[in-house]
mmCIF file of C-alpha atoms and ligand atoms in Angstrom:
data_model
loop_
_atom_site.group_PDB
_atom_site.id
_atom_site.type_symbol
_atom_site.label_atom_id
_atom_site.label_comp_id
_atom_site.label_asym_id
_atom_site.label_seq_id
_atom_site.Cartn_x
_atom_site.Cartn_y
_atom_site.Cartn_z
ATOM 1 C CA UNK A 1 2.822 -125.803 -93.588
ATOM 2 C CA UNK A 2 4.788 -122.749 -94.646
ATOM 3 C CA UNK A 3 3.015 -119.620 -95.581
ATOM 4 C CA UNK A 4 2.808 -118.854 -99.017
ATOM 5 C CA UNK A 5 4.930 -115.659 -100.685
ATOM 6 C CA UNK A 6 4.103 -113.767 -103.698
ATOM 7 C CA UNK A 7 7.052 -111.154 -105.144
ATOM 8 C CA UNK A 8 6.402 -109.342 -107.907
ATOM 9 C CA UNK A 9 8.926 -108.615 -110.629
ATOM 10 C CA UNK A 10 9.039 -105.069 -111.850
ATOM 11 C CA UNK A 11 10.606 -102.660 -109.337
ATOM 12 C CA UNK A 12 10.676 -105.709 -106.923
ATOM 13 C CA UNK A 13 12.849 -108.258 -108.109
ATOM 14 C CA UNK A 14 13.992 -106.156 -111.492
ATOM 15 C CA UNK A 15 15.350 -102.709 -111.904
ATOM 16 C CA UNK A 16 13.302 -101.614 -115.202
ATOM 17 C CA UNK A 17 15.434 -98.594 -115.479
ATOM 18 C CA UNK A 18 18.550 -101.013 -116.162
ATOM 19 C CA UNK A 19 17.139 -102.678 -119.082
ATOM 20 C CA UNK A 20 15.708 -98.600 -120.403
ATOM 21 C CA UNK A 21 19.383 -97.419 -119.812
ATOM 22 C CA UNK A 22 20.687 -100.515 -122.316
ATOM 23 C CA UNK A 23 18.303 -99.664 -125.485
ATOM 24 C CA UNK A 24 19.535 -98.219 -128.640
ATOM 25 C CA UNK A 25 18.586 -94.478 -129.026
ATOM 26 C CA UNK A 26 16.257 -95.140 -131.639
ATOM 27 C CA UNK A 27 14.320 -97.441 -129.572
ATOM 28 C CA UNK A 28 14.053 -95.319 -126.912
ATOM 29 C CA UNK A 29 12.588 -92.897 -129.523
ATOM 30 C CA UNK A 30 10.182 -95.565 -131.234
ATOM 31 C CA UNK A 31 8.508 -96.781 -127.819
ATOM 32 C CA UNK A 32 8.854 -93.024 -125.971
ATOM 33 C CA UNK A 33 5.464 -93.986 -124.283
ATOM 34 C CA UNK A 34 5.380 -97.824 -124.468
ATOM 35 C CA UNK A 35 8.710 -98.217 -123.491
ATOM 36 C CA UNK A 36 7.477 -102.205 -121.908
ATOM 37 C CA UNK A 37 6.485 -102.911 -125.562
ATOM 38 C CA UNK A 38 9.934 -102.863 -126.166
ATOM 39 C CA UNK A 39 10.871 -106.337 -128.037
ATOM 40 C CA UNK A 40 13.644 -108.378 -125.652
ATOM 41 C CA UNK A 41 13.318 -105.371 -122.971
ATOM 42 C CA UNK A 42 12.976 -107.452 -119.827
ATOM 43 C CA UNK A 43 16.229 -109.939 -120.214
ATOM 44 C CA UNK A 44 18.547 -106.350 -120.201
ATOM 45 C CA UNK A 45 17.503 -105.683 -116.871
ATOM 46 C CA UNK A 46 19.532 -106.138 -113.860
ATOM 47 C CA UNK A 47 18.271 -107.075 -109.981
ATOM 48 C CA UNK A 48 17.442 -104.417 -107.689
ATOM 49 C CA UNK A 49 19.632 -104.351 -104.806
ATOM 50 C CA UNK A 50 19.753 -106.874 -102.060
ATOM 51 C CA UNK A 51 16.571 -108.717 -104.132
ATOM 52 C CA UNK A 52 18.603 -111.911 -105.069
ATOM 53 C CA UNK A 53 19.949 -112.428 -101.693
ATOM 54 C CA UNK A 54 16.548 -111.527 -100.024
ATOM 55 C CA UNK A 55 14.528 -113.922 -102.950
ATOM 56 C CA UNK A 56 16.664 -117.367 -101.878
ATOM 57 C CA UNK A 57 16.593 -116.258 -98.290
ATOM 58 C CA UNK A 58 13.131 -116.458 -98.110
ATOM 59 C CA UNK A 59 12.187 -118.884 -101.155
ATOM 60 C CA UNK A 60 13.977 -121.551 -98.033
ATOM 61 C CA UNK A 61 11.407 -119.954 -95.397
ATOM 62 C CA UNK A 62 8.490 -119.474 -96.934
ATOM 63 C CA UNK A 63 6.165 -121.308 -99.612
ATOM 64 C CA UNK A 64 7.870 -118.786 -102.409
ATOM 65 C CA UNK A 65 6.116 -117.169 -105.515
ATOM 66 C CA UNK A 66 7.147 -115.037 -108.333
ATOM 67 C CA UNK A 67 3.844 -113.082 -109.447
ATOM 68 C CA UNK A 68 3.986 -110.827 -112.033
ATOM 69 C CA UNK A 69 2.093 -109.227 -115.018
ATOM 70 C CA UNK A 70 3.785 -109.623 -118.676
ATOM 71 C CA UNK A 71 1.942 -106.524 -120.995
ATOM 72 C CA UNK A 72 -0.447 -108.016 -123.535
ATOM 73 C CA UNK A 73 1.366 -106.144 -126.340
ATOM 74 C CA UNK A 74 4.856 -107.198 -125.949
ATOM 75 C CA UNK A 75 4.691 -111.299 -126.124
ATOM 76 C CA UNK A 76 8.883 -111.689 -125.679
ATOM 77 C CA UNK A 77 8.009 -109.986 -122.584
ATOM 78 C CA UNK A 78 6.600 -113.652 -121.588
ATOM 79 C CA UNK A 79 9.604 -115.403 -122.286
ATOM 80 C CA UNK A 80 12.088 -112.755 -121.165
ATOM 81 C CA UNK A 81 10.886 -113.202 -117.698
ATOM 82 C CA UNK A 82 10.675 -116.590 -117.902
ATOM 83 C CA UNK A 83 14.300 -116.048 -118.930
ATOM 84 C CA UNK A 84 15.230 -113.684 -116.029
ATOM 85 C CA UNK A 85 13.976 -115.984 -113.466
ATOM 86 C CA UNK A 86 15.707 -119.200 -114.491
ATOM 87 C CA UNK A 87 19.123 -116.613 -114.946
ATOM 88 C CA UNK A 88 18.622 -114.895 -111.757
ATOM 89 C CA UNK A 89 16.678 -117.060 -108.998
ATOM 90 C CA UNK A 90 17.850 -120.297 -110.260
ATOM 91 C CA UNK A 91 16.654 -123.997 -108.577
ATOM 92 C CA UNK A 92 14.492 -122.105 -105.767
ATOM 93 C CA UNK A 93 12.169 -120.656 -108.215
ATOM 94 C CA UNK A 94 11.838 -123.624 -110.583
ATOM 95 C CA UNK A 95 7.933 -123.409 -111.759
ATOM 96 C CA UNK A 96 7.193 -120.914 -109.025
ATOM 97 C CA UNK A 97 6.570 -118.299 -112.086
ATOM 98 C CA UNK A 98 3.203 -117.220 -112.500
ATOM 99 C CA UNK A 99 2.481 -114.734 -114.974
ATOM 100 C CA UNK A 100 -1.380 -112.883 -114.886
ATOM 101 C CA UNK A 101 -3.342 -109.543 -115.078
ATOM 102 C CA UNK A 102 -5.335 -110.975 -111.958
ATOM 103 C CA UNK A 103 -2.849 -111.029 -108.874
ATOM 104 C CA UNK A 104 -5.899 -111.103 -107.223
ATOM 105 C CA UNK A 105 -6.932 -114.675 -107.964
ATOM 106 C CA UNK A 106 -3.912 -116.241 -106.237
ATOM 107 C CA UNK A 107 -4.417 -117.010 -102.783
ATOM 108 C CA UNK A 108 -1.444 -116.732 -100.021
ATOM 109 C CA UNK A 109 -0.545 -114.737 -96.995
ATOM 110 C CA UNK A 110 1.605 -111.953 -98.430
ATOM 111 C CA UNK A 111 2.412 -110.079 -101.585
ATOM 112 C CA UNK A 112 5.133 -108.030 -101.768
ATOM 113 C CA UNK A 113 4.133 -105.632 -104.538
ATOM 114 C CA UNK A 114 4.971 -101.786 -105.572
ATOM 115 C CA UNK A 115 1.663 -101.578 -107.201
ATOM 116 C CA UNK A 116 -1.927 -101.762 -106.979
ATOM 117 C CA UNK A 117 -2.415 -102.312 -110.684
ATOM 118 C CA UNK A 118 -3.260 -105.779 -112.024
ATOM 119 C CA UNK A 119 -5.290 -107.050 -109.152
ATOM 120 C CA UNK A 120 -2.766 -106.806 -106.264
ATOM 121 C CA UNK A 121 -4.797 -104.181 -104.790
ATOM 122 C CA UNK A 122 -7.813 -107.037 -104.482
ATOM 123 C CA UNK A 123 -5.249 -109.147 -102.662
ATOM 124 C CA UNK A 124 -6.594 -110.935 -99.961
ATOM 125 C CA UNK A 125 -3.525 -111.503 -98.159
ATOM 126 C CA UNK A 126 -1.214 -108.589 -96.731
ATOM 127 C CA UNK A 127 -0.107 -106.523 -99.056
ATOM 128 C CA UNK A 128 3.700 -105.706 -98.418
ATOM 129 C CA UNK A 129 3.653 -102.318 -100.454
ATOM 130 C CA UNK A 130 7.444 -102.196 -102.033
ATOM 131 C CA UNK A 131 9.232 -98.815 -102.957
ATOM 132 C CA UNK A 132 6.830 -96.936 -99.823
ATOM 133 C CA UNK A 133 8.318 -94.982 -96.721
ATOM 134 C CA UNK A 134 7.106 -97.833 -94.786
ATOM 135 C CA UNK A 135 9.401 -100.152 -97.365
ATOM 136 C CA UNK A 136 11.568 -98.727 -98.975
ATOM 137 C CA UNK A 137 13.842 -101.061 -99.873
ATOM 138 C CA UNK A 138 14.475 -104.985 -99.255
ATOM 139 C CA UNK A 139 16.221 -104.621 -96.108
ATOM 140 C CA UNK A 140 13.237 -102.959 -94.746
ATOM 141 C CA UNK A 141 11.383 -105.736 -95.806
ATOM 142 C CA UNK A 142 13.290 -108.378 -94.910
ATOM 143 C CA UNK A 143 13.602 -106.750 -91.298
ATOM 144 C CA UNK A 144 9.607 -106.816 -91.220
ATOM 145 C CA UNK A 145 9.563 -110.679 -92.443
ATOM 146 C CA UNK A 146 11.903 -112.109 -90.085
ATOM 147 C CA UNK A 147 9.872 -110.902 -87.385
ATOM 148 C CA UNK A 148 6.976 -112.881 -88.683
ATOM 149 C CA UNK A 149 5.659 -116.887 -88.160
ATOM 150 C CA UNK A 150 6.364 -119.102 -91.391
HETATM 151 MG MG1 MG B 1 6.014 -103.918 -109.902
#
């Protein structure tokens, strides 16, 4: 059996700075400190580099996840990543979405994550910490992967 995956979205998968860069001024203004409340926020943004490429490699390798956290206050949030997958990971990630505030609660053998928040420091798999000196990037991931058993 292959071992399961868990990738989170934001920073991971999605550059949030694309979709900030592609608001009107005045929205940028009107959520200054909120800016994820932001109504249709999360279909704007672009892939981080070398994350598309990197998802479909291993979505064939290894029992492949999407795990992310939508914020509470922002309900298009839901949909727009719902949105971003089907757009951006196509077939491979075809209800392999799971959206939650408890990343903790979903059991599997690796989680790669550039945050603690929202339960993915309780992980009880490894924790593949994204955006780090140890991982910088996806290459640096990837590199790390292939050298494991799935
Ligand atoms: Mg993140």
């Amino acid at each position: 059996m292959s071992k399961i995956l868990y990738i989170d979205m934001d920073s991971v998968l999605v550059n949030f700075q694309s979709g900030i860069e592609r608001l009107e001024l005045e929205e940028r203004i009107a959520y200054k400190d909120d800016l994820d409340d932001v109504p249709g926020i999360f279909a704007l943004m672009d892939p981080v580099e070398d994350a598309i490429e990197s998802y479909h490699n291993l979505a064939g390798r290894f029992d492949t996840y999407v795990l992310s956290t939508a914020p509470w206050n922002n309900p298009s949030a839901w949909s727009d990543k719902l949105h971003w997958v089907k757009k951006h990971l196509g077939a491979p990630a075809h209800k392999r979405l799971i959206l939650t505030h408890h990343k903790n609660l979903n059991i599997g053998d690796y989680l790669i994550d550039d945050r603690l928040a929202n339960g993915a420091g309780f992980f009880t798999g490894e924790h593949i910490r994204f955006a780090t000196e140890q991982y910088p990037d996806w290459k640096s991931v990837m590199i790390y992967l292939n050298g494991k058993e799935h």
